[in-house]
């Protein structure tokens, strides 16, 4: 049977587009319509507040950190994403799990108190910490990591406002460097595999 060259071209075109989109999701951190920046221009150290005091990124050097930005009144996306994180953590090998740290950063410090953030974070996994800071700290940190968020008034609602925000898992390696950003549509299997790959690179590097 003679192969149809047009179908072959279309097939390879579709595969290329899928690969390109996958690379875009993994290597950029801001939504369509915002100023997209490569990972190499993002990330870095920070310090915020938890129910147990100040927490800095430097404390977790030697571990793989998964960072997520959201807020407690988020009805669907944040709980769903944290559920993905929890399921991903449960799939990790025991060795990797002991070297992973989840951080949930609230971009709504006006309403999200530290006690409530701690309860929310620990509901999903003991290795997740709830953090926030002043409005100035949150604005600086979101710019530092290329995170989009915007306060949206809701005059007809009891909440008075909500927060639109980008939803991604930011993966930071054992040295504190941002090395990956995965969409909230990422599955637990994909997220766990990404964490495992970075941990394996860490082990290989330390053996040299």
PDB file of C-alpha atoms in Angstrom, residues 16-194:
ATOM      1  CA  UNK A  16       6.142  18.699  16.692  1.00  0.00           C
ATOM      2  CA  UNK A  17       3.395  21.032  17.938  1.00  0.00           C
ATOM      3  CA  UNK A  18       2.675  18.770  20.929  1.00  0.00           C
ATOM      4  CA  UNK A  19       6.363  18.669  21.818  1.00  0.00           C
ATOM      5  CA  UNK A  20       6.638  22.439  21.468  1.00  0.00           C
ATOM      6  CA  UNK A  21       3.639  23.049  23.714  1.00  0.00           C
ATOM      7  CA  UNK A  22       4.968  20.615  26.317  1.00  0.00           C
ATOM      8  CA  UNK A  23       8.282  22.460  26.328  1.00  0.00           C
ATOM      9  CA  UNK A  24       6.467  25.786  26.655  1.00  0.00           C
ATOM     10  CA  UNK A  25       4.507  24.616  29.698  1.00  0.00           C
ATOM     11  CA  UNK A  26       7.572  23.182  31.391  1.00  0.00           C
ATOM     12  CA  UNK A  27      10.047  25.974  30.640  1.00  0.00           C
ATOM     13  CA  UNK A  28       7.942  29.097  31.124  1.00  0.00           C
ATOM     14  CA  UNK A  29       6.039  30.263  34.150  1.00  0.00           C
ATOM     15  CA  UNK A  30       3.569  32.968  33.159  1.00  0.00           C
ATOM     16  CA  UNK A  31       0.214  32.493  31.412  1.00  0.00           C
ATOM     17  CA  UNK A  32      -0.558  33.485  27.843  1.00  0.00           C
ATOM     18  CA  UNK A  33      -0.972  37.256  27.657  1.00  0.00           C
ATOM     19  CA  UNK A  34       1.710  37.950  30.248  1.00  0.00           C
ATOM     20  CA  UNK A  35       5.414  38.599  29.762  1.00  0.00           C
ATOM     21  CA  UNK A  36       6.880  35.111  29.412  1.00  0.00           C
ATOM     22  CA  UNK A  37      10.334  34.676  30.902  1.00  0.00           C
ATOM     23  CA  UNK A  38      12.675  31.664  30.738  1.00  0.00           C
ATOM     24  CA  UNK A  39      13.465  29.793  33.937  1.00  0.00           C
ATOM     25  CA  UNK A  40      17.060  31.020  33.932  1.00  0.00           C
ATOM     26  CA  UNK A  41      15.770  34.546  34.599  1.00  0.00           C
ATOM     27  CA  UNK A  42      13.511  33.499  37.480  1.00  0.00           C
ATOM     28  CA  UNK A  43      13.735  32.086  40.990  1.00  0.00           C
ATOM     29  CA  UNK A  44      16.108  32.741  43.846  1.00  0.00           C
ATOM     30  CA  UNK A  45      16.117  32.892  47.645  1.00  0.00           C
ATOM     31  CA  UNK A  46      13.253  34.247  49.745  1.00  0.00           C
ATOM     32  CA  UNK A  47      11.966  34.369  53.315  1.00  0.00           C
ATOM     33  CA  UNK A  48       8.330  34.277  54.424  1.00  0.00           C
ATOM     34  CA  UNK A  49       6.278  33.562  57.554  1.00  0.00           C
ATOM     35  CA  UNK A  50       4.824  30.264  58.757  1.00  0.00           C
ATOM     36  CA  UNK A  51       2.875  29.376  61.885  1.00  0.00           C
ATOM     37  CA  UNK A  52       6.197  28.295  63.412  1.00  0.00           C
ATOM     38  CA  UNK A  53       8.160  31.411  62.475  1.00  0.00           C
ATOM     39  CA  UNK A  54      10.231  32.595  59.544  1.00  0.00           C
ATOM     40  CA  UNK A  55      10.986  30.130  56.760  1.00  0.00           C
ATOM     41  CA  UNK A  56      13.631  30.709  54.117  1.00  0.00           C
ATOM     42  CA  UNK A  57      14.354  28.766  50.955  1.00  0.00           C
ATOM     43  CA  UNK A  58      17.940  28.315  52.142  1.00  0.00           C
ATOM     44  CA  UNK A  59      16.671  26.042  54.931  1.00  0.00           C
ATOM     45  CA  UNK A  60      15.812  23.392  52.355  1.00  0.00           C
ATOM     46  CA  UNK A  61      19.114  23.172  50.522  1.00  0.00           C
ATOM     47  CA  UNK A  62      19.835  19.498  49.920  1.00  0.00           C
ATOM     48  CA  UNK A  63      16.122  18.874  49.257  1.00  0.00           C
ATOM     49  CA  UNK A  64      13.878  19.176  46.217  1.00  0.00           C
ATOM     50  CA  UNK A  65      11.303  21.929  46.788  1.00  0.00           C
ATOM     51  CA  UNK A  66       7.918  22.065  45.068  1.00  0.00           C
ATOM     52  CA  UNK A  67       6.498  25.582  45.343  1.00  0.00           C
ATOM     53  CA  UNK A  68       2.867  26.486  44.646  1.00  0.00           C
ATOM     54  CA  UNK A  69       1.176  29.906  44.820  1.00  0.00           C
ATOM     55  CA  UNK A  70      -2.517  30.180  45.662  1.00  0.00           C
ATOM     56  CA  UNK A  71      -4.986  31.310  48.342  1.00  0.00           C
ATOM     57  CA  UNK A  72      -7.364  29.649  50.786  1.00  0.00           C
ATOM     58  CA  UNK A  73     -10.616  30.976  49.298  1.00  0.00           C
ATOM     59  CA  UNK A  74      -9.700  29.460  45.939  1.00  0.00           C
ATOM     60  CA  UNK A  75     -12.693  27.251  45.241  1.00  0.00           C
ATOM     61  CA  UNK A  76     -11.355  24.686  42.784  1.00  0.00           C
ATOM     62  CA  UNK A  77      -7.907  25.154  41.269  1.00  0.00           C
ATOM     63  CA  UNK A  78      -5.850  25.374  44.476  1.00  0.00           C
ATOM     64  CA  UNK A  79      -7.399  22.378  46.278  1.00  0.00           C
ATOM     65  CA  UNK A  80      -7.201  20.357  43.061  1.00  0.00           C
ATOM     66  CA  UNK A  81      -3.547  21.290  42.514  1.00  0.00           C
ATOM     67  CA  UNK A  82      -2.653  20.522  46.111  1.00  0.00           C
ATOM     68  CA  UNK A  83      -4.422  17.180  45.711  1.00  0.00           C
ATOM     69  CA  UNK A  84      -2.148  16.528  42.722  1.00  0.00           C
ATOM     70  CA  UNK A  85       0.875  17.447  44.844  1.00  0.00           C
ATOM     71  CA  UNK A  86      -0.260  15.135  47.641  1.00  0.00           C
ATOM     72  CA  UNK A  87      -0.824  12.251  45.232  1.00  0.00           C
ATOM     73  CA  UNK A  88       2.563  12.887  43.597  1.00  0.00           C
ATOM     74  CA  UNK A  89       4.319  12.823  46.983  1.00  0.00           C
ATOM     75  CA  UNK A  90       2.625   9.508  47.790  1.00  0.00           C
ATOM     76  CA  UNK A  91       4.143   8.021  44.628  1.00  0.00           C
ATOM     77  CA  UNK A  92       7.719   8.974  45.456  1.00  0.00           C
ATOM     78  CA  UNK A  93      10.252   6.409  46.585  1.00  0.00           C
ATOM     79  CA  UNK A  94      10.942   6.522  50.361  1.00  0.00           C
ATOM     80  CA  UNK A  95      14.393   8.036  49.758  1.00  0.00           C
ATOM     81  CA  UNK A  96      13.056  10.780  47.499  1.00  0.00           C
ATOM     82  CA  UNK A  97      10.149  11.542  49.844  1.00  0.00           C
ATOM     83  CA  UNK A  98      12.599  12.186  52.681  1.00  0.00           C
ATOM     84  CA  UNK A  99      14.307  14.795  50.486  1.00  0.00           C
ATOM     85  CA  UNK A 100      11.283  16.683  49.179  1.00  0.00           C
ATOM     86  CA  UNK A 101       9.568  19.747  50.610  1.00  0.00           C
ATOM     87  CA  UNK A 102       6.279  21.302  49.534  1.00  0.00           C
ATOM     88  CA  UNK A 103       5.591  25.013  50.046  1.00  0.00           C
ATOM     89  CA  UNK A 104       2.139  26.577  49.622  1.00  0.00           C
ATOM     90  CA  UNK A 105       2.483  30.376  49.386  1.00  0.00           C
ATOM     91  CA  UNK A 106      -0.657  32.448  49.839  1.00  0.00           C
ATOM     92  CA  UNK A 107      -0.931  35.508  47.609  1.00  0.00           C
ATOM     93  CA  UNK A 108      -3.808  36.725  49.820  1.00  0.00           C
ATOM     94  CA  UNK A 109      -2.131  37.685  53.125  1.00  0.00           C
ATOM     95  CA  UNK A 110      -5.011  40.008  54.034  1.00  0.00           C
ATOM     96  CA  UNK A 111      -7.331  37.025  54.617  1.00  0.00           C
ATOM     97  CA  UNK A 112      -5.101  33.966  54.978  1.00  0.00           C
ATOM     98  CA  UNK A 113      -3.796  33.722  58.531  1.00  0.00           C
ATOM     99  CA  UNK A 114      -0.858  31.460  59.377  1.00  0.00           C
ATOM    100  CA  UNK A 115      -2.858  28.991  61.488  1.00  0.00           C
ATOM    101  CA  UNK A 116      -5.353  28.395  58.674  1.00  0.00           C
ATOM    102  CA  UNK A 117      -2.547  28.102  56.131  1.00  0.00           C
ATOM    103  CA  UNK A 118      -0.831  25.501  58.292  1.00  0.00           C
ATOM    104  CA  UNK A 119      -4.010  23.418  58.617  1.00  0.00           C
ATOM    105  CA  UNK A 120      -4.610  23.614  54.875  1.00  0.00           C
ATOM    106  CA  UNK A 121      -1.049  22.595  54.004  1.00  0.00           C
ATOM    107  CA  UNK A 122      -0.865  19.726  56.505  1.00  0.00           C
ATOM    108  CA  UNK A 123      -4.193  18.347  55.283  1.00  0.00           C
ATOM    109  CA  UNK A 124      -2.476  17.415  52.035  1.00  0.00           C
ATOM    110  CA  UNK A 125       0.876  16.205  53.371  1.00  0.00           C
ATOM    111  CA  UNK A 126       3.082  16.587  56.443  1.00  0.00           C
ATOM    112  CA  UNK A 127       5.909  17.724  54.186  1.00  0.00           C
ATOM    113  CA  UNK A 128       3.993  20.787  52.999  1.00  0.00           C
ATOM    114  CA  UNK A 129       4.298  24.132  54.779  1.00  0.00           C
ATOM    115  CA  UNK A 130       1.868  27.044  54.449  1.00  0.00           C
ATOM    116  CA  UNK A 131       3.550  30.430  54.009  1.00  0.00           C
ATOM    117  CA  UNK A 132       2.733  34.052  53.381  1.00  0.00           C
ATOM    118  CA  UNK A 133       4.151  37.509  54.055  1.00  0.00           C
ATOM    119  CA  UNK A 134       3.359  41.175  53.702  1.00  0.00           C
ATOM    120  CA  UNK A 135       1.749  42.465  50.538  1.00  0.00           C
ATOM    121  CA  UNK A 136       5.124  43.891  49.558  1.00  0.00           C
ATOM    122  CA  UNK A 137       6.878  40.552  50.115  1.00  0.00           C
ATOM    123  CA  UNK A 138       4.286  38.661  48.073  1.00  0.00           C
ATOM    124  CA  UNK A 139       4.424  41.160  45.223  1.00  0.00           C
ATOM    125  CA  UNK A 140       8.222  40.944  45.134  1.00  0.00           C
ATOM    126  CA  UNK A 141       8.279  37.139  45.303  1.00  0.00           C
ATOM    127  CA  UNK A 142       5.676  36.650  42.572  1.00  0.00           C
ATOM    128  CA  UNK A 143       7.684  38.915  40.271  1.00  0.00           C
ATOM    129  CA  UNK A 144      10.822  36.995  41.217  1.00  0.00           C
ATOM    130  CA  UNK A 145       9.219  33.705  40.140  1.00  0.00           C
ATOM    131  CA  UNK A 146       7.184  35.043  37.226  1.00  0.00           C
ATOM    132  CA  UNK A 147       3.845  34.382  38.935  1.00  0.00           C
ATOM    133  CA  UNK A 148       0.778  36.265  37.736  1.00  0.00           C
ATOM    134  CA  UNK A 149      -1.904  37.272  40.229  1.00  0.00           C
ATOM    135  CA  UNK A 150      -4.551  39.973  40.334  1.00  0.00           C
ATOM    136  CA  UNK A 151      -7.129  41.053  42.918  1.00  0.00           C
ATOM    137  CA  UNK A 152     -10.607  41.039  41.358  1.00  0.00           C
ATOM    138  CA  UNK A 153     -13.484  42.875  43.074  1.00  0.00           C
ATOM    139  CA  UNK A 154     -16.693  40.901  43.682  1.00  0.00           C
ATOM    140  CA  UNK A 155     -19.171  43.513  44.906  1.00  0.00           C
ATOM    141  CA  UNK A 156     -22.132  41.122  44.855  1.00  0.00           C
ATOM    142  CA  UNK A 157     -20.275  38.443  46.859  1.00  0.00           C
ATOM    143  CA  UNK A 158     -19.719  38.051  50.604  1.00  0.00           C
ATOM    144  CA  UNK A 159     -16.008  37.530  49.849  1.00  0.00           C
ATOM    145  CA  UNK A 160     -15.775  41.082  48.372  1.00  0.00           C
ATOM    146  CA  UNK A 161     -12.893  40.002  46.149  1.00  0.00           C
ATOM    147  CA  UNK A 162     -11.188  36.980  44.637  1.00  0.00           C
ATOM    148  CA  UNK A 163      -7.722  36.420  43.215  1.00  0.00           C
ATOM    149  CA  UNK A 164      -6.903  35.457  39.655  1.00  0.00           C
ATOM    150  CA  UNK A 165      -3.541  33.721  39.544  1.00  0.00           C
ATOM    151  CA  UNK A 166      -1.367  31.474  37.433  1.00  0.00           C
ATOM    152  CA  UNK A 167      -1.357  27.885  38.638  1.00  0.00           C
ATOM    153  CA  UNK A 168       1.920  25.989  38.369  1.00  0.00           C
ATOM    154  CA  UNK A 169       4.229  23.755  40.338  1.00  0.00           C
ATOM    155  CA  UNK A 170       7.677  25.368  40.586  1.00  0.00           C
ATOM    156  CA  UNK A 171      10.403  22.800  41.140  1.00  0.00           C
ATOM    157  CA  UNK A 172      13.589  23.919  42.877  1.00  0.00           C
ATOM    158  CA  UNK A 173      16.659  21.700  43.061  1.00  0.00           C
ATOM    159  CA  UNK A 174      18.903  20.922  46.038  1.00  0.00           C
ATOM    160  CA  UNK A 175      20.989  24.065  45.470  1.00  0.00           C
ATOM    161  CA  UNK A 176      17.994  26.422  45.525  1.00  0.00           C
ATOM    162  CA  UNK A 177      17.838  26.846  41.752  1.00  0.00           C
ATOM    163  CA  UNK A 178      14.512  26.920  39.925  1.00  0.00           C
ATOM    164  CA  UNK A 179      14.728  24.071  37.407  1.00  0.00           C
ATOM    165  CA  UNK A 180      11.148  23.394  36.325  1.00  0.00           C
ATOM    166  CA  UNK A 181       7.611  24.762  36.153  1.00  0.00           C
ATOM    167  CA  UNK A 182       4.754  22.376  35.479  1.00  0.00           C
ATOM    168  CA  UNK A 183       1.131  23.256  34.726  1.00  0.00           C
ATOM    169  CA  UNK A 184      -1.610  22.525  37.271  1.00  0.00           C
ATOM    170  CA  UNK A 185      -2.966  20.139  34.619  1.00  0.00           C
ATOM    171  CA  UNK A 186       0.070  17.960  35.270  1.00  0.00           C
ATOM    172  CA  UNK A 187      -0.904  14.532  36.588  1.00  0.00           C
ATOM    173  CA  UNK A 188       0.446  13.127  39.879  1.00  0.00           C
ATOM    174  CA  UNK A 189       2.415  10.553  37.863  1.00  0.00           C
ATOM    175  CA  UNK A 190       4.067  13.278  35.764  1.00  0.00           C
ATOM    176  CA  UNK A 191       4.844  15.469  38.765  1.00  0.00           C
ATOM    177  CA  UNK A 192       6.278  12.558  40.737  1.00  0.00           C
ATOM    178  CA  UNK A 193       8.406  11.537  37.762  1.00  0.00           C
ATOM    179  CA  UNK A 194       9.732  15.102  37.457  1.00  0.00           C
TER     180      UNK A 194
END
